[in-house]
Amino acid sequence: MTTTDSKPAENGVNVQALLDAREVLKGAPEAAQFTWRATSSWKDGVASTTKIQNFFGLGQEQQHKVESVFDADHPEVFAANDTAITPIEYLLVGLAGCLTAGVASVAQNRGIQLRSVEATIEGAHDIRGILGADPDVRNGFNDIKVKFNIDADASKQEIEALVAQSQKRSAVFDALTNPTDITVEVA
Amino acid sequence: MTTTDSKPAENGVNVQALLDAREVLKGAPEAAQFTWRATSSWKDGVASTTKIQNFFGLGQEQQHKVESVFDADHPEVFAANDTAITPIEYLLVGLAGCLTAGVASVAQNRGIQLRSVEATIEGAHDIRGILGADPDVRNGFNDIKVKFNIDADASKQEIEALVAQSQKRSAVFDALTNPTDITVEVA
């Protein structure tokens, strides 16, 4: 949907601060090194609780205003208690949040007023991998599909360009489409 | 810490059901095809809300007992409002939950009683990528480090083997260490 509107776009994103940060960090790469942290505890069965508050960035310790607590479990069809969502579903939460934030940021930068941004995400998963039923089946998703439904003061083509640019700069999109080294050690 | 204990291990994991499922799904690959789903809505700025309840598996529509709702935002050092954790941090929640569930499952299968399983996770992230400050810097994590602290009726070597086997069968570990195709479209 496209309308003409003389008011400047206001999507609530402080784009100028982000553009300024980009310029500053070009000359201060050490300040751009962030560390995100989580601590988790096993509860019982396949259920656990993970807490997030502290992180490191801009050369010093930082913290979110509040500690956030997330439970994970597995569904009854996995012979578990379904007290919370499955760990792999948290990846979809991260992907949705990251692409949506990108759409809002790029829209603000391009002067496009958003009215609504909805996304549906589906991750296909062959559970024979994690069960060890077939060594040729991978453990993770087969693929992920994201569909955006966006109402904005822009053409379909402009909206598609917003989404494309969001993908191009998305931390989570990159983390899922490209490999990352993970080291696991026992204290 | 190792103690001798004549009681069978009870970690709350129904391993027999999982072993039975493995055998059944070897001959019924279509039932093993799951689809995990999430729907998200932009709130304002770089904040969004994602809801999860329904999924598909064992040949039919399934649902979690309750709908779960997750907010995502960005910290004040990103010129945002910090009303919730950052999308990329949700990946750490998923990784913690998946590896911990795996440790509990493998321990149950091997007759090892767990007393506590704690993990700390750190994801290193150079934010010059997402800001567009340096085209050679990736958007996602540089690397992720997981440290487990496990108290169980088992030797250090047995505990390390539990963790190794959990990695080998982890959906989220695979999803982050190996690439997945993601298609994004605009309705």
XYZ file of C-alpha atoms in Angstrom:
374
model
C 0.000 0.000 0.000
C 1.383 3.393 -0.953
C 0.106 6.738 0.228
C 1.546 10.188 -0.040
C 2.321 11.739 3.276
C 4.329 14.874 3.920
C 5.416 13.916 7.456
C 8.915 12.468 7.805
C 9.023 8.755 8.519
C 9.133 7.899 12.216
C 9.681 4.236 12.947
C 11.332 4.815 16.325
C 14.827 3.920 15.153
C 17.662 6.323 15.945
C 19.377 5.900 12.596
C 21.652 8.900 13.063
C 23.196 7.302 16.161
C 23.810 4.090 14.205
C 25.378 5.974 11.294
C 27.568 7.885 13.755
C 28.574 4.603 15.455
C 29.536 3.192 12.070
C 31.918 6.090 11.457
C 33.423 5.957 14.962
C 33.935 2.173 14.893
C 35.672 2.322 11.510
C 38.573 3.901 13.383
C 38.149 1.948 16.639
C 37.759 -1.732 15.788
C 38.532 -2.830 19.359
C 35.412 -1.022 20.616
C 33.326 -3.039 18.131
C 34.242 -6.354 19.786
C 31.166 -7.525 21.695
C 30.704 -10.676 23.756
C 27.150 -11.891 24.339
C 26.710 -14.203 27.324
C 24.240 -16.705 28.682
C 24.270 -19.022 31.697
C 22.092 -22.100 31.872
C 21.079 -24.719 34.413
C 19.580 -28.137 33.875
C 16.225 -28.523 35.619
C 15.082 -32.122 35.110
C 14.632 -34.396 32.117
C 15.340 -32.399 28.966
C 14.317 -29.069 30.544
C 16.672 -26.201 31.317
C 16.628 -22.518 32.238
C 18.897 -19.903 30.660
C 19.547 -16.433 32.018
C 20.863 -13.401 30.157
C 21.862 -10.009 31.457
C 25.551 -9.125 31.106
C 27.537 -8.586 27.958
C 30.736 -6.855 26.917
C 31.082 -4.128 24.322
C 32.513 -0.689 23.594
C 35.534 -1.764 25.617
C 33.741 -2.401 28.883
C 31.240 -4.546 30.757
C 27.629 -3.742 29.916
C 24.297 -5.027 31.138
C 20.712 -5.170 30.062
C 18.333 -3.238 32.325
C 16.887 -6.486 33.615
C 17.845 -10.139 33.690
C 15.824 -12.228 31.225
C 15.014 -15.866 31.965
C 14.090 -18.453 29.330
C 12.931 -22.022 29.792
C 13.432 -24.747 27.220
C 11.937 -28.237 27.133
C 10.662 -30.645 24.486
C 7.117 -31.554 23.415
C 5.097 -34.536 24.575
C 5.637 -36.209 21.187
C 9.312 -36.332 22.222
C 8.262 -38.111 25.439
C 8.968 -34.900 27.394
C 6.814 -32.564 29.493
C 6.357 -29.592 27.117
C 6.859 -27.059 29.914
C 8.430 -24.666 27.379
C 9.429 -24.421 23.717
C 12.107 -26.608 22.149
C 15.668 -25.247 21.939
C 15.681 -25.224 18.134
C 12.584 -22.995 18.140
C 14.633 -20.284 19.882
C 16.602 -19.945 16.646
C 13.396 -18.895 14.884
C 12.726 -16.276 17.576
C 16.185 -14.831 17.000
C 15.797 -14.839 13.226
C 12.392 -13.123 13.351
C 13.632 -10.454 15.744
C 16.784 -9.730 13.792
C 15.218 -9.451 10.339
C 12.358 -7.336 11.693
C 14.752 -4.934 13.438
C 16.663 -4.662 10.184
C 13.527 -3.844 8.210
C 12.677 -1.056 10.670
C 16.213 0.348 10.607
C 16.539 0.338 6.835
C 13.048 1.813 6.436
C 13.985 4.645 8.787
C 17.212 5.271 6.891
C 15.301 5.401 3.606
C 12.494 7.613 4.927
C 9.835 4.924 4.596
C 7.046 4.948 7.166
C 6.139 1.454 8.381
C 2.655 0.688 9.622
C 3.021 -3.021 10.338
C 5.598 -5.744 9.821
C 4.494 -9.334 10.341
C 6.559 -12.423 9.645
C 5.839 -16.127 9.653
C 8.783 -18.488 9.879
C 8.934 -22.211 9.250
C 11.918 -24.449 9.932
C 11.839 -27.913 8.361
C 13.481 -30.542 10.530
C 13.961 -34.253 9.935
C 14.242 -35.606 13.480
C 15.867 -38.853 12.325
C 19.161 -36.986 12.674
C 18.960 -36.172 16.378
C 17.472 -39.583 17.158
C 20.343 -41.343 15.432
C 17.930 -43.169 13.116
C 19.843 -42.294 9.936
C 23.463 -41.131 9.879
C 22.895 -39.349 6.545
C 20.276 -36.992 8.013
C 21.617 -33.792 9.548
C 20.652 -32.804 13.087
C 19.577 -29.230 12.379
C 17.013 -27.655 10.083
C 16.745 -28.832 6.473
C 15.820 -25.273 5.539
C 14.020 -22.215 6.871
C 11.379 -20.132 5.110
C 10.442 -16.597 6.161
C 7.431 -14.720 4.790
C 7.040 -11.015 5.478
C 3.791 -9.127 5.290
C 4.600 -5.422 5.453
C 2.290 -2.436 5.343
C 4.288 0.718 4.614
C 4.315 3.956 2.658
C 6.279 2.317 -0.122
C 5.928 0.298 -3.307
C 6.168 -3.481 -3.348
C 9.588 -3.093 -4.946
C 10.773 -0.712 -2.211
C 9.483 -3.099 0.456
C 11.321 -6.003 -1.166
C 14.484 -3.905 -1.184
C 14.058 -3.202 2.562
C 13.838 -6.897 3.294
C 16.818 -7.689 1.074
C 18.967 -5.079 2.818
C 17.858 -6.377 6.230
C 19.042 -9.885 5.266
C 22.343 -8.481 4.054
C 23.104 -6.926 7.458
C 21.433 -9.427 9.762
C 23.550 -11.018 12.473
C 21.200 -13.977 12.920
C 20.647 -14.558 9.201
C 24.432 -14.827 8.835
C 24.793 -17.024 11.928
C 22.293 -19.525 10.506
C 23.299 -19.463 6.831
C 27.059 -19.627 7.447
C 29.099 -21.828 9.768
C 30.434 -20.667 13.145
C 33.102 -22.399 15.226
C 31.781 -23.596 18.560
C 34.138 -24.994 21.180
C 32.624 -26.938 24.058
C 34.664 -27.777 27.116
C 34.054 -29.376 30.482
C 35.354 -27.566 33.574
C 32.826 -36.203 41.608
C 32.216 -39.945 41.621
C 30.266 -41.883 44.210
C 29.029 -45.434 44.209
C 25.290 -45.722 44.352
C 23.203 -48.820 43.812
C 20.052 -46.973 42.675
C 19.464 -46.790 38.927
C 20.061 -43.368 37.399
C 16.942 -41.208 37.198
C 17.399 -37.968 35.298
C 13.764 -37.666 34.240
C 14.391 -38.572 30.602
C 12.230 -41.283 29.042
C 15.070 -42.846 27.078
C 13.137 -45.984 26.228
C 10.510 -43.932 24.383
C 13.261 -42.179 22.400
C 14.941 -45.471 21.515
C 11.561 -46.876 20.445
C 10.912 -43.754 18.340
C 14.279 -44.211 16.650
C 13.333 -47.734 15.602
C 9.857 -46.753 14.403
C 11.103 -43.734 12.418
C 13.774 -45.798 10.665
C 10.883 -47.374 8.758
C 8.662 -44.270 8.603
C 10.785 -41.332 7.429
C 7.720 -39.250 6.530
C 6.639 -39.206 10.182
C 10.043 -37.780 11.125
C 9.468 -34.607 9.081
C 8.781 -31.797 11.547
C 8.056 -28.137 10.858
C 8.721 -25.659 13.661
C 6.865 -22.357 13.359
C 7.007 -18.834 14.714
C 5.037 -15.670 13.976
C 6.389 -12.243 14.742
C 5.186 -8.649 14.810
C 7.155 -5.441 14.776
C 6.414 -3.277 17.812
C 8.358 -0.032 17.392
C 11.961 0.887 16.686
C 14.025 -2.319 16.630
C 11.658 -4.174 19.000
C 9.465 -7.133 18.043
C 7.382 -9.886 19.605
C 7.449 -13.505 18.470
C 4.868 -16.149 19.341
C 5.251 -19.919 19.212
C 2.688 -22.629 19.733
C 1.913 -24.781 16.686
C 4.187 -27.169 14.860
C 3.859 -30.146 12.549
C 5.233 -33.622 13.167
C 4.427 -37.342 13.173
C 2.281 -36.652 10.107
C -0.089 -34.185 11.713
C -0.545 -30.760 13.278
C 0.728 -30.542 16.851
C 0.759 -27.827 19.467
C 2.570 -26.916 22.607
C 0.340 -26.853 25.714
C 0.586 -23.078 25.823
C 1.557 -20.254 23.498
C 4.964 -18.777 24.355
C 5.701 -15.106 23.708
C 9.196 -13.632 23.341
C 10.239 -10.017 23.025
C 13.414 -8.882 21.313
C 15.002 -5.440 21.274
C 18.530 -4.001 21.298
C 20.580 -2.449 24.108
C 20.975 1.242 24.857
C 24.536 1.138 23.460
C 22.828 0.389 20.124
C 20.720 3.543 20.601
C 17.685 1.370 21.356
C 15.430 0.944 24.393
C 16.680 -2.381 25.841
C 13.161 -3.601 26.571
C 14.314 -7.192 25.914
C 17.365 -9.193 24.847
C 18.972 -8.867 21.437
C 17.938 -11.331 18.702
C 21.413 -12.865 18.442
C 21.316 -13.708 22.165
C 18.349 -16.017 21.487
C 20.777 -18.264 19.597
C 22.724 -18.756 22.828
C 19.512 -19.697 24.658
C 18.798 -22.345 22.034
C 22.341 -23.708 22.132
C 22.370 -23.948 25.936
C 19.005 -25.697 26.017
C 19.869 -28.168 23.289
C 23.273 -29.247 24.605
C 21.924 -29.538 28.156
C 18.998 -31.697 27.041
C 21.470 -33.873 25.177
C 23.683 -34.291 28.228
C 20.652 -35.386 30.290
C 19.470 -37.817 27.618
C 22.854 -39.413 27.049
C 23.475 -39.641 30.811
C 20.147 -41.435 31.250
C 20.967 -43.824 28.416
C 24.343 -44.598 29.987
C 22.995 -45.017 33.515
C 24.784 -41.939 34.862
C 23.034 -39.975 37.606
C 23.298 -36.216 37.120
C 23.175 -33.874 40.082
C 23.705 -30.565 38.322
C 24.551 -29.326 34.849
C 25.546 -25.681 34.470
C 26.787 -24.036 31.302
C 28.198 -20.631 30.492
C 28.155 -19.535 26.871
C 29.964 -16.664 25.208
C 29.459 -15.506 21.643
C 32.105 -13.154 20.231
C 30.652 -10.605 17.825
C 32.367 -7.849 15.875
C 29.534 -5.391 15.308
C 31.339 -3.632 12.466
C 29.684 -6.214 10.207
C 26.054 -5.371 10.968
C 26.822 -1.638 11.015
C 28.386 -1.821 7.573
C 31.653 -0.364 8.913
C 33.851 -3.014 7.294
C 32.724 -5.269 4.433
C 35.280 -7.920 5.441
C 33.705 -8.442 8.874
C 30.922 -11.012 9.029
C 27.544 -10.124 10.539
C 27.206 -13.075 12.893
C 29.324 -14.460 15.720
C 33.089 -14.794 15.243
C 32.927 -17.886 17.449
C 31.043 -19.346 20.392
C 32.518 -20.919 23.535
C 30.563 -23.192 25.858
C 31.822 -24.308 29.271
C 30.017 -27.058 31.139
C 30.249 -27.633 34.862
C 28.661 -31.006 35.585
C 28.237 -32.805 38.888
C 27.393 -36.462 38.258
C 28.073 -40.008 39.385
C 30.760 -40.383 36.754
C 34.450 -39.825 36.073
C 35.715 -36.705 34.335
C 36.294 -38.843 31.252
C 32.734 -40.184 31.305
C 31.387 -36.650 31.714
C 33.458 -35.439 28.775
C 32.079 -38.303 26.713
C 28.504 -37.282 27.652
C 29.147 -33.762 26.417
C 30.801 -34.982 23.221
C 27.858 -37.237 22.416
C 25.409 -34.407 23.149
C 27.236 -32.206 20.594
C 27.155 -35.012 18.059
C 23.334 -35.238 18.222
C 22.447 -31.620 18.906
C 20.043 -29.897 16.520
C 21.152 -26.402 17.519
C 24.873 -27.208 17.542
C 24.480 -28.406 13.954
C 22.319 -25.429 12.958
C 25.023 -23.012 14.143
C 28.153 -24.873 13.015
C 26.830 -25.764 9.548
C 25.016 -23.661 6.959
C 21.246 -23.765 6.428
C 19.359 -22.386 3.434
C 16.993 -19.574 4.404
C 14.570 -18.149 1.861
C 12.927 -14.824 2.655
C 9.962 -13.587 0.666
C 7.550 -10.684 0.807
C 3.837 -11.441 0.550
